[in-house]
Amino acid sequence: MSALEDLITKAKALQAEGHTPDQISDELGLSTETVTWLLTQQKGVEPPKDVHIDWTAVASHGTLLAEMAMMMLKRFLYLTDDGSLDREEEGAGTVVGIAQSGVPLATLIAAEEGLRLAIYLPAKHSRSETPTGSIWGTFSAITGQRCIIVDDVVTTGATLSETINFLRRHGATPVAVWSLFDKRGIREVEGVPIHSLFVISWLG
Ligand SMILES: O=P(O)(O)OC[C@H]1O[C@H](OP(=O)(O)OP(=O)(O)O)[C@H](O)[C@@H]1O
């Protein structure tokens, strides 16, 4: 089965389970437009320009995942080495993982550096009638903390914007974002620099 056929099968299986196109879009890390195309594949309709990143081969093994997290950390440390790091980004005391996929990466980085670990649950994962973002109470609070935000993928940047605004409203200072993959090719969001390991760019 090709990667595309695999995606179509996954999208249709999620739809059969009762998921909406928006939910399938979140689940597969694709735009809603792409999900609609996967589900219908209307004749004559070109597939939307989108990219699906499947890093399951790394994420599904503890050792490989830890090595990926250490690559994120080292990318930051090497920035320090060559002097291109904004000094304000140094001295962060808390790593904030964005649920869900950012959490294991944030945990591994916090453990390696001996930092506090906070977890942000985005509004889209909230089950309340009026969905709102929140910091998971079991882990570190963020008020007064200088924070590094960790996530796996930047698609539109909406989740990062939401996280940064939430942290600021609650008295924290987000100083940097570390992500594995940046599908937007942006250098900053809400004035906070993004350091990604891999940046996906469209040619033409
Ligand atoms: O830049 P954006 O358009 O906001 O999209 C990026 C977000 O979407 C994914 O999370 P998702 O909600 O799919 O949950 P997951 O972490 O469980 O995969 C990803 O992990 C980011 O958090």
Tab-separated table of N, CA and C and ligand atoms in Angstrom, residues 22-30 55 98-103 122 124-125 150-163 181-184 186, ligand 1:
chain	number	residue	atom	x	y	z
A	22	ASP	N	-12.722	17.804	10.754
A	22	ASP	CA	-11.807	18.597	11.592
A	22	ASP	C	-11.005	17.691	12.530
A	23	GLN	N	-11.699	16.729	13.116
A	23	GLN	CA	-11.004	15.798	14.034
A	23	GLN	C	-10.001	14.934	13.264
A	24	ILE	N	-10.399	14.493	12.076
A	24	ILE	CA	-9.483	13.672	11.259
A	24	ILE	C	-8.277	14.515	10.855
A	25	SER	N	-8.554	15.779	10.562
A	25	SER	CA	-7.477	16.692	10.195
A	25	SER	C	-6.455	16.816	11.321
A	26	ASP	N	-6.938	16.955	12.570
A	26	ASP	CA	-6.033	17.023	13.725
A	26	ASP	C	-5.272	15.714	13.899
A	27	GLU	N	-6.011	14.626	13.771
A	27	GLU	CA	-5.424	13.299	13.999
A	27	GLU	C	-4.298	12.999	13.007
A	28	LEU	N	-4.505	13.385	11.747
A	28	LEU	CA	-3.523	13.054	10.707
A	28	LEU	C	-2.534	14.183	10.426
A	29	GLY	N	-2.729	15.335	11.070
A	29	GLY	CA	-1.818	16.460	10.854
A	29	GLY	C	-1.913	17.006	9.438
A	30	LEU	N	-3.132	17.064	8.915
A	30	LEU	CA	-3.358	17.567	7.550
A	30	LEU	C	-4.424	18.650	7.602
A	55	TRP	N	6.450	10.274	11.378
A	55	TRP	CA	7.730	9.979	12.045
A	55	TRP	C	7.539	8.873	13.090
A	98	ILE	N	3.552	20.599	24.558
A	98	ILE	CA	2.172	20.754	24.089
A	98	ILE	C	1.588	19.370	23.843
A	99	ALA	N	0.467	19.089	24.531
A	99	ALA	CA	-0.172	17.772	24.397
A	99	ALA	C	-0.756	17.611	22.991
A	100	GLN	N	-0.677	16.457	22.418
A	100	GLN	CA	-0.080	15.335	23.140
A	100	GLN	C	1.350	15.030	22.652
A	101	SER	N	1.579	15.224	21.375
A	101	SER	CA	2.839	14.725	20.836
A	101	SER	C	4.074	15.464	21.331
A	102	GLY	N	3.900	16.700	21.829
A	102	GLY	CA	5.052	17.432	22.340
A	102	GLY	C	5.502	16.963	23.720
A	103	VAL	N	4.617	16.201	24.392
A	103	VAL	CA	4.893	15.857	25.794
A	103	VAL	C	6.102	14.940	25.988
A	122	PRO	N	-4.052	22.048	24.720
A	122	PRO	CA	-4.702	23.039	23.857
A	122	PRO	C	-6.221	22.960	23.937
A	124	LYS	N	-8.379	22.722	21.735
A	124	LYS	CA	-9.039	21.726	20.877
A	124	LYS	C	-9.099	20.348	21.527
A	125	HIS	N	-8.278	20.134	22.566
A	125	HIS	CA	-8.336	18.847	23.270
A	125	HIS	C	-9.227	18.916	24.509
A	150	VAL	N	7.799	23.141	23.648
A	150	VAL	CA	8.239	22.031	22.784
A	150	VAL	C	7.032	21.357	22.132
A	151	ASP	N	7.106	21.186	20.818
A	151	ASP	CA	6.057	20.452	20.103
A	151	ASP	C	6.700	19.702	18.939
A	152	ASP	N	5.919	18.807	18.339
A	152	ASP	CA	6.502	18.031	17.249
A	152	ASP	C	6.393	18.744	15.900
A	153	VAL	N	5.188	19.270	15.594
A	153	VAL	CA	4.969	19.826	14.258
A	153	VAL	C	4.322	21.208	14.332
A	154	VAL	N	4.794	22.131	13.499
A	154	VAL	CA	4.100	23.406	13.301
A	154	VAL	C	3.423	23.309	11.937
A	155	THR	N	2.100	23.396	11.940
A	155	THR	CA	1.383	23.351	10.652
A	155	THR	C	0.919	24.751	10.283
A	156	THR	N	-0.069	25.273	11.034
A	156	THR	CA	-0.498	26.667	10.775
A	156	THR	C	0.131	27.621	11.777
A	157	GLY	N	0.581	27.095	12.905
A	157	GLY	CA	1.118	27.937	13.984
A	157	GLY	C	0.041	28.336	14.986
A	158	ALA	N	-1.213	27.914	14.731
A	158	ALA	CA	-2.324	28.313	15.610
A	158	ALA	C	-2.143	27.773	17.036
A	159	THR	N	-1.693	26.540	17.167
A	159	THR	CA	-1.514	25.950	18.506
A	159	THR	C	-0.423	26.695	19.272
A	160	LEU	N	0.636	27.074	18.569
A	160	LEU	CA	1.713	27.824	19.231
A	160	LEU	C	1.231	29.196	19.674
A	161	SER	N	0.489	29.890	18.802
A	161	SER	CA	-0.052	31.209	19.164
A	161	SER	C	-0.892	31.099	20.426
A	162	GLU	N	-1.764	30.080	20.415
A	162	GLU	CA	-2.646	29.874	21.573
A	162	GLU	C	-1.817	29.625	22.840
A	163	THR	N	-0.803	28.784	22.730
A	163	THR	CA	0.025	28.429	23.896
A	163	THR	C	0.769	29.655	24.421
A	181	PHE	N	9.409	19.555	13.307
A	181	PHE	CA	9.103	19.867	11.909
A	181	PHE	C	8.312	21.158	11.818
A	182	ASP	N	8.728	22.021	10.910
A	182	ASP	CA	8.003	23.265	10.670
A	182	ASP	C	7.497	23.239	9.231
A	183	LYS	N	6.183	23.078	9.089
A	183	LYS	CA	5.593	23.008	7.748
A	183	LYS	C	5.307	24.391	7.184
A	184	ARG	N	5.484	25.426	8.013
A	184	ARG	CA	5.172	26.785	7.557
A	184	ARG	C	6.412	27.584	7.205
A	186	ILE	N	8.348	29.314	9.327
A	186	ILE	CA	8.320	30.614	10.002
A	186	ILE	C	9.425	30.684	11.048
B	1	LIG	O1	0.277	24.500	13.851
B	1	LIG	P1	-1.070	23.891	14.037
B	1	LIG	O2	-1.932	24.005	12.815
B	1	LIG	O3	-1.761	24.396	15.258
B	1	LIG	O4	-0.879	22.326	14.203
B	1	LIG	C1	0.165	21.773	14.960
B	1	LIG	C2	-0.389	21.001	16.123
B	1	LIG	O5	-1.182	19.919	15.634
B	1	LIG	C3	-0.677	18.692	16.163
B	1	LIG	O6	-1.329	18.361	17.313
B	1	LIG	P2	-2.714	17.603	17.369
B	1	LIG	O7	-3.758	18.546	17.829
B	1	LIG	O8	-2.963	16.908	16.079
B	1	LIG	O9	-2.547	16.589	18.546
B	1	LIG	P3	-1.391	15.541	18.843
B	1	LIG	O10	-0.326	16.311	19.528
B	1	LIG	O11	-2.085	14.578	19.715
B	1	LIG	O12	-0.921	14.967	17.528
B	1	LIG	C4	0.778	18.983	16.479
B	1	LIG	O13	1.262	18.094	17.471
B	1	LIG	C5	0.749	20.424	16.941
B	1	LIG	O14	0.454	20.543	18.317
